Amino acid sequence: MNVDFTDQGSGLDDVFLTFESVETGQQIYFDLGRDDFIQGSLLSGTVAESREIDAFAASGEWKLTQIYGRDQASNSFSFSRSNFSSGAQWDQFLIDSNIQSTFVIDNPQADTSTLIINSLSLSSDRLDPSQPGGASLTVNVDFTDQGSGLDDVFLTFESVETGQQIYFDLGRDDFIQGSLLSGTVTESREINAFAASGEWKLTQIYGRDQASNSFSFSRSNFSSGAQWDQFLIDSNIQSTFVIDNPQADTSTLIINSLSLSSDRLDPSQPGGASLTVNVDFTDQGSGLDDVFLTFESVETGQQIYFDLGRDDFIQGSLLSGTVTESREINAFAASGEWKLTQIYGRDQASNSFSFSRSNFSSGAQWDQFLIDSNIQSTFVIDRSDALQPNYALTATAQALQEGNSLTATVNTTNLEEGTTLYWQFSGDSIEASDLDPSSLSGSGVVDANGQLSFDVTIADDQQAEGNETLKIQLYSDSSLTTPVGNALSIAINDPESGSTDNDANGLVDNRSVYTLFNGGDPLTITKERSDGSTRSFSTTGIPNWDATQAVQATDGSGFNVLLEGADGTARADQFLVWTTDNTGLISSSTGWKSADQLAQDGWEAPFSTDFNNDGITGVPTAVDNDANGLVDNRSVYTLFNGGDPLTITKERSDGSTRSFSTTGIPNWDATQAVQATDGSGFNVLLEGADGTARADQFLVWTTDNTGLISSSTGWKSADQLAQDGWEAPFSTDFNNDGITGVPTAVDNDANGLVDNRSVYTLFNGGDPLTITKERSDGSTRSFSTTGIPNWDATQAVQATDGSGFNVLLEGADGTARADQFLVWTTDNTGLISSSTGWKSADQLAQDGWETVFGDIFSSGGIEDTTPPDLLSYTLSDYNIDLSDGDVTVDVTAAIRDDISGVFDGTFANGDGGGISFARWTSPSGNQFVSGGGFTDPVTGDFLNGTYNDQAVFNQFSENGTWTLDNFFVVDEVGNSTFLSSDQLNELGIQTTLEVIGGMGNLTPNSTDLLT
């Protein structure tokens, strides 16, 4: 796919195309961006992308149904079939636009049928994420596809009460049995610890195969909820579950205020312009997840987005604090007013709000809502790539000696061919006689390319007039009253008068644009624009700053130019340094810095200036008089490092780094730094400030040997910091227990747990191990001994095989866990490897835990150690004729268990497990058919019941004698056994059946088509 394009301003960003099968609606997408550029430039060129056509793509004609394009200033267009009243009009539009819009696919193996969901089941219908270790939900989807095979299934469950949502995305990587043509996919999700209590319902189900055939059903497709529920029942889909959560969070995030760093921006200033958004928030439960903002140009509809999340947190906590994000403003962003048009917020429990202009009946109501909500919602930009006439005046030289010529060129956009433009020459002491021919004005006509060029010759009058500056200004009218575009300044060097630098600041005196003296061989300071042209900088026309000094780089590669912010402006008391090459072209910029920052970055010596007035011209000598490992009197936290200071930095998500102000962070202070014992870097102690949410809390950063933060402990209490072993490195008794170091482990009550710890800790013979649990992101958590209201860990004993420990939890009186018990199993590091789930005293006794923990339960103990007994197993037919297609056989089994009962598929903690089942094997041993799964008795009970299910023989099954080679039975406590064919025969169970009329023997590669 090749796309030829033109853009008049910022250049191409991307083009997105959708082709659709006329027959089936399958789609193929092309996304052509800057990386796909093959010729020309991003202002006028070609992008190309190749896509491999799916092996199962539908035959017939495919048509372009949508085309979208965007430039780097976010100006965009979107055209689709739906924009036109008829297909004929859309086709004609594409023809007129020189767009080839159709192709044909001839594919004998085309797949045009959608995926079929045979059933959907959940591992549990009731969950409690507040229990130790949390709760997870597993979804199993049985499916069939007749062609290309499953690609993915997407599900949305929603809280009836709050609208919170949980998503499942089951794809090819989640495949567990069968094949991608007929099998099962599964996915488990950990339930959010703050998820809403009450009923949750399936509200959407979407499926797609690898040929892009798809279906989508949701509550909104049905006229009533009852119809939707019946549809799910008819489709064999388990669609509801209940969450019981005493710590549920159902309240949304609150935005207290939103402020902007500026209400007026000029992206054409040196270094461009950026906008910072600060959002103060409060959340009553789970804490902030993210805030998303959209600002839109009133004039053009261009948009700027801000996405502020947990990583953008700068002060307070995730329950009450501030997040901030800075965005660089596009150099071509539209001029004029920009307004906030949407604000979206979400907490970690997925409670969310969304407000936009479209929610209000008028713009005035929306504006008043933002004012009432303490939200700063507008700013102004002074730069545009909007579709209005643009004029760019450039010249072949920025400086000219008398007697020489240059060519000035006007590049225009959005201006009609044949338009007449006018220009005027001016400047101090500039007269008509200074030009050849002697005229101070002229005119010309814009050509078909939007260009106009004219020559400028400076007359050599043989007089010593001194260096002068010629200004060229464009006008749209012959009376020269309406200036357009930029004015261009040309330095005129008078050979009879040399350049001067009487104040010895490295810049030529009395020039209209900043010019490097360069030993009398002046160089105009220039900056390259995005279109390849260059600009100079007026010595009088920039109100916010002045260039005050220039020095040659020590390596001779160019010059360093000092800019100082003007008093009374936003840049007052700030400094910036440009680095130029040997032609005066700016190659880099330091950005605006304070005097201290400039001194610390080493710029005092090159400019021979004591910027921060500390009495030292040069990098300040690093001192650490209080011996805390941090350099004294620095504006940002800096490691002393034996007198070789390292600024402490943190990497942002965009790859840049930030430092930390020693005075500008109200919630904490860095108070000490020590070198890591292995020499790999440093440990830095942060202490929460009194009177803030961080009072009496501590945090430790670990840095590498450059000062870059590599990890953080998170905020901890004094006890936690001591128990984690941080007292010795910092030589500080944080918890004031009289011991500087890890407290000696004692277990006076001999319960296997260390006494008087803030988190549960295994005694382990005096070598304590903190009990931890791995989170889904790979990190670990510990468990507070005082902060968990529903239960207490009361005993720990070492496993008899020495593999770890067993830890007993008892539910607290007066809570939902009263008279219940749970056992964790840990490895030898204290990491939890499994959990029994909550059980009654009788159940725990029956599971044999009294022999581990002693006679502490109510029942006295009945131990269940034997698996269930299979009494009978029969099929409705043992002669299967597949001549007419698939055959379904009814299955009946009778199973008995002595104590705990046949396993029903869900453990007490909500987790699923393997159920009792039978399996038939084909003559070749390569095909298998499930002979039934048994979880719910239709007569009797789990101790002695009868179970019904079905077995499906696919038309591709092998012919011949099939064997019942495997029958698995399991009870509620996990006692299980596999019965072989011989054992089943001994029980009087028929273990063979005959298949005829099948196609499996003709297609030996289809061995995985059966489930």
mmCIF file of C-alpha atoms in Angstrom, residues 263-269 273 329-338 379-386:
data_model
loop_
_atom_site.group_PDB
_atom_site.id
_atom_site.type_symbol
_atom_site.label_atom_id
_atom_site.label_comp_id
_atom_site.label_asym_id
_atom_site.label_seq_id
_atom_site.Cartn_x
_atom_site.Cartn_y
_atom_site.Cartn_z
ATOM 1 C CA ASP A 263 -2.346 30.548 30.841
ATOM 2 C CA ARG A 264 -0.396 31.744 27.785
ATOM 3 C CA LEU A 265 2.240 29.827 25.829
ATOM 4 C CA ASP A 266 4.535 30.602 22.930
ATOM 5 C CA PRO A 267 6.065 27.454 21.429
ATOM 6 C CA SER A 268 8.235 29.587 19.143
ATOM 7 C CA GLN A 269 10.377 30.878 22.038
ATOM 8 C CA ALA A 273 7.058 25.751 25.512
ATOM 9 C CA ILE A 329 3.474 22.008 23.213
ATOM 10 C CA ASN A 330 3.710 21.100 19.536
ATOM 11 C CA ALA A 331 5.595 23.791 17.616
ATOM 12 C CA PHE A 332 2.701 23.899 15.148
ATOM 13 C CA ALA A 333 -0.161 23.917 17.658
ATOM 14 C CA ALA A 334 -3.041 26.200 16.664
ATOM 15 C CA SER A 335 -3.024 29.759 17.988
ATOM 16 C CA GLY A 336 -5.853 31.064 20.106
ATOM 17 C CA GLU A 337 -7.833 29.765 23.053
ATOM 18 C CA TRP A 338 -7.735 26.111 24.121
ATOM 19 C CA PHE A 379 -4.999 28.642 28.086
ATOM 20 C CA VAL A 380 -3.878 30.546 24.971
ATOM 21 C CA ILE A 381 -1.263 29.512 22.383
ATOM 22 C CA ASP A 382 0.504 31.990 20.108
ATOM 23 C CA ARG A 383 1.420 29.665 17.246
ATOM 24 C CA SER A 384 -0.594 27.905 14.541
ATOM 25 C CA ASP A 385 -0.516 25.284 11.884
ATOM 26 C CA ALA A 386 -4.220 25.885 11.271
#
